[in-house]
Amino acid sequence: MFANWTFKDYCTFSAIFMWHTNMKRINFTLSIQKNLSHLIKWLNINDFNFFHIPPLLIL
């Protein structure tokens, strides 16, 4: 799977991974409701829905 990745794919994955890490950190300071609305707003403008369904279920 990783062997077929281009540099752009790697950058995109890294950005998504970093965003998730930041969201986890923000979870401690913001209310879950705020996170949820932010997450849903973010989902609506992105094509990477399959990356974000599990975090939504966790919340």
Tab-separated table of N, CA and C in Angstrom:
chain	number	residue	atom	x	y	z
A	1	MET	N	0.838	-1.207	0.000
A	1	MET	CA	0.000	0.000	0.000
A	1	MET	C	0.872	1.256	0.000
A	2	PHE	N	1.817	1.336	0.949
A	2	PHE	CA	2.645	2.533	1.069
A	2	PHE	C	3.612	2.684	-0.094
A	3	ALA	N	3.974	1.552	-0.718
A	3	ALA	CA	4.939	1.581	-1.819
A	3	ALA	C	4.416	2.368	-3.016
A	4	ASN	N	3.102	2.367	-3.199
A	4	ASN	CA	2.504	3.048	-4.354
A	4	ASN	C	2.271	4.534	-4.120
A	5	TRP	N	2.513	4.990	-2.918
A	5	TRP	CA	2.221	6.373	-2.578
A	5	TRP	C	3.193	7.338	-3.240
A	6	THR	N	2.665	8.463	-3.724
A	6	THR	CA	3.509	9.539	-4.230
A	6	THR	C	3.826	10.478	-3.077
A	7	PHE	N	4.705	11.429	-3.326
A	7	PHE	CA	5.058	12.406	-2.297
A	7	PHE	C	3.830	13.215	-1.880
A	8	LYS	N	2.971	13.530	-2.849
A	8	LYS	CA	1.749	14.293	-2.558
A	8	LYS	C	0.830	13.497	-1.634
A	9	ASP	N	0.678	12.202	-1.902
A	9	ASP	CA	-0.142	11.347	-1.036
A	9	ASP	C	0.401	11.342	0.383
A	10	TYR	N	1.726	11.258	0.486
A	10	TYR	CA	2.362	11.231	1.788
A	10	TYR	C	2.114	12.537	2.547
A	11	CYS	N	2.232	13.655	1.833
A	11	CYS	CA	1.988	14.966	2.459
A	11	CYS	C	0.540	15.090	2.926
A	12	THR	N	-0.384	14.627	2.093
A	12	THR	CA	-1.805	14.679	2.434
A	12	THR	C	-2.077	13.843	3.678
A	13	PHE	N	-1.519	12.629	3.708
A	13	PHE	CA	-1.704	11.751	4.854
A	13	PHE	C	-1.121	12.377	6.124
A	14	SER	N	0.063	12.958	5.995
A	14	SER	CA	0.714	13.601	7.139
A	14	SER	C	-0.122	14.747	7.680
A	15	ALA	N	-0.683	15.538	6.758
A	15	ALA	CA	-1.517	16.672	7.165
A	15	ALA	C	-2.752	16.186	7.918
A	16	ILE	N	-3.378	15.130	7.409
A	16	ILE	CA	-4.567	14.561	8.061
A	16	ILE	C	-4.200	13.997	9.427
A	17	PHE	N	-3.074	13.297	9.488
A	17	PHE	CA	-2.629	12.713	10.748
A	17	PHE	C	-2.356	13.797	11.784
A	18	MET	N	-1.693	14.876	11.342
A	18	MET	CA	-1.403	15.982	12.248
A	18	MET	C	-2.678	16.657	12.720
A	19	TRP	N	-3.659	16.777	11.791
A	19	TRP	CA	-4.940	17.381	12.160
A	19	TRP	C	-5.624	16.555	13.247
A	20	HIS	N	-5.580	15.222	13.093
A	20	HIS	CA	-6.185	14.343	14.107
A	20	HIS	C	-5.494	14.490	15.447
A	21	THR	N	-4.150	14.565	15.424
A	21	THR	CA	-3.389	14.719	16.656
A	21	THR	C	-3.762	16.026	17.346
A	22	ASN	N	-3.883	17.090	16.554
A	22	ASN	CA	-4.273	18.390	17.107
A	22	ASN	C	-5.681	18.347	17.685
A	23	MET	N	-6.600	17.666	16.996
A	23	MET	CA	-7.965	17.550	17.489
A	23	MET	C	-7.990	16.837	18.832
A	24	LYS	N	-7.159	15.804	18.982
A	24	LYS	CA	-7.102	15.085	20.258
A	24	LYS	C	-6.653	16.017	21.371
A	25	ARG	N	-5.680	16.868	21.069
A	25	ARG	CA	-5.173	17.812	22.056
A	25	ARG	C	-6.249	18.849	22.392
A	26	ILE	N	-6.954	19.324	21.363
A	26	ILE	CA	-7.999	20.332	21.547
A	26	ILE	C	-9.176	19.766	22.342
A	27	ASN	N	-9.411	18.440	22.222
A	27	ASN	CA	-10.518	17.808	22.932
A	27	ASN	C	-10.482	18.093	24.430
A	28	PHE	N	-9.285	18.276	24.988
A	28	PHE	CA	-9.163	18.487	26.418
A	28	PHE	C	-9.610	19.883	26.831
A	29	THR	N	-9.558	20.827	25.882
A	29	THR	CA	-9.866	22.209	26.239
A	29	THR	C	-11.231	22.676	25.744
A	30	LEU	N	-11.729	22.075	24.666
A	30	LEU	CA	-13.026	22.483	24.114
A	30	LEU	C	-14.112	21.482	24.476
A	31	SER	N	-15.346	21.933	24.393
A	31	SER	CA	-16.463	21.025	24.628
A	31	SER	C	-16.631	20.074	23.453
A	32	ILE	N	-17.198	18.898	23.708
A	32	ILE	CA	-17.413	17.902	22.667
A	32	ILE	C	-18.329	18.450	21.576
A	33	GLN	N	-19.307	19.229	21.959
A	33	GLN	CA	-20.237	19.804	20.987
A	33	GLN	C	-19.526	20.698	19.973
A	34	LYS	N	-18.606	21.507	20.455
A	34	LYS	CA	-17.837	22.376	19.568
A	34	LYS	C	-16.997	21.551	18.611
A	35	ASN	N	-16.347	20.516	19.155
A	35	ASN	CA	-15.529	19.641	18.322
A	35	ASN	C	-16.360	18.967	17.245
A	36	LEU	N	-17.539	18.519	17.645
A	36	LEU	CA	-18.410	17.802	16.723
A	36	LEU	C	-18.826	18.701	15.564
A	37	SER	N	-19.219	19.927	15.878
A	37	SER	CA	-19.641	20.845	14.820
A	37	SER	C	-18.464	21.216	13.923
A	38	HIS	N	-17.285	21.365	14.526
A	38	HIS	CA	-16.074	21.656	13.754
A	38	HIS	C	-15.741	20.486	12.833
A	39	LEU	N	-15.849	19.278	13.364
A	39	LEU	CA	-15.545	18.062	12.613
A	39	LEU	C	-16.500	17.905	11.437
A	40	ILE	N	-17.788	18.125	11.707
A	40	ILE	CA	-18.797	17.985	10.648
A	40	ILE	C	-18.581	19.053	9.569
A	41	LYS	N	-18.262	20.268	9.996
A	41	LYS	CA	-17.979	21.347	9.054
A	41	LYS	C	-16.782	20.972	8.176
A	42	TRP	N	-15.761	20.383	8.817
A	42	TRP	CA	-14.535	19.983	8.121
A	42	TRP	C	-14.835	18.849	7.144
A	43	LEU	N	-15.692	17.915	7.555
A	43	LEU	CA	-16.069	16.787	6.691
A	43	LEU	C	-16.748	17.271	5.415
A	44	ASN	N	-17.581	18.295	5.564
A	44	ASN	CA	-18.364	18.782	4.436
A	44	ASN	C	-17.517	19.384	3.326
A	45	ILE	N	-16.308	19.860	3.656
A	45	ILE	CA	-15.468	20.494	2.642
A	45	ILE	C	-14.291	19.610	2.244
A	46	ASN	N	-14.338	18.325	2.625
A	46	ASN	CA	-13.229	17.433	2.291
A	46	ASN	C	-13.693	16.134	1.649
A	47	ASP	N	-12.782	15.544	0.871
A	47	ASP	CA	-13.080	14.284	0.183
A	47	ASP	C	-12.603	13.081	0.981
A	48	PHE	N	-11.991	13.324	2.157
A	48	PHE	CA	-11.360	12.239	2.899
A	48	PHE	C	-12.277	11.697	3.992
A	49	ASN	N	-13.555	11.557	3.667
A	49	ASN	CA	-14.543	11.138	4.661
A	49	ASN	C	-14.176	9.830	5.355
A	50	PHE	N	-13.604	8.901	4.607
A	50	PHE	CA	-13.295	7.590	5.178
A	50	PHE	C	-12.251	7.678	6.283
A	51	PHE	N	-11.451	8.751	6.276
A	51	PHE	CA	-10.476	8.939	7.354
A	51	PHE	C	-11.146	9.425	8.630
A	52	HIS	N	-12.293	10.075	8.489
A	52	HIS	CA	-12.858	10.806	9.619
A	52	HIS	C	-14.098	10.172	10.230
A	53	ILE	N	-14.562	9.087	9.648
A	53	ILE	CA	-15.728	8.414	10.211
A	53	ILE	C	-15.412	7.789	11.586
A	54	PRO	N	-14.276	7.080	11.760
A	54	PRO	CA	-13.987	6.505	13.078
A	54	PRO	C	-13.898	7.544	14.202
A	55	PRO	N	-13.204	8.691	14.019
A	55	PRO	CA	-13.190	9.691	15.095
A	55	PRO	C	-14.586	10.210	15.439
A	56	LEU	N	-15.436	10.345	14.437
A	56	LEU	CA	-16.806	10.780	14.696
A	56	LEU	C	-17.529	9.789	15.586
A	57	LEU	N	-17.316	8.501	15.339
A	57	LEU	CA	-17.959	7.462	16.134
A	57	LEU	C	-17.431	7.473	17.562
A	58	ILE	N	-16.138	7.750	17.724
A	58	ILE	CA	-15.527	7.793	19.047
A	58	ILE	C	-16.110	8.938	19.863
A	59	LEU	N	-16.274	10.112	19.218
A	59	LEU	CA	-16.860	11.259	19.904
A	59	LEU	C	-18.303	10.964	20.281
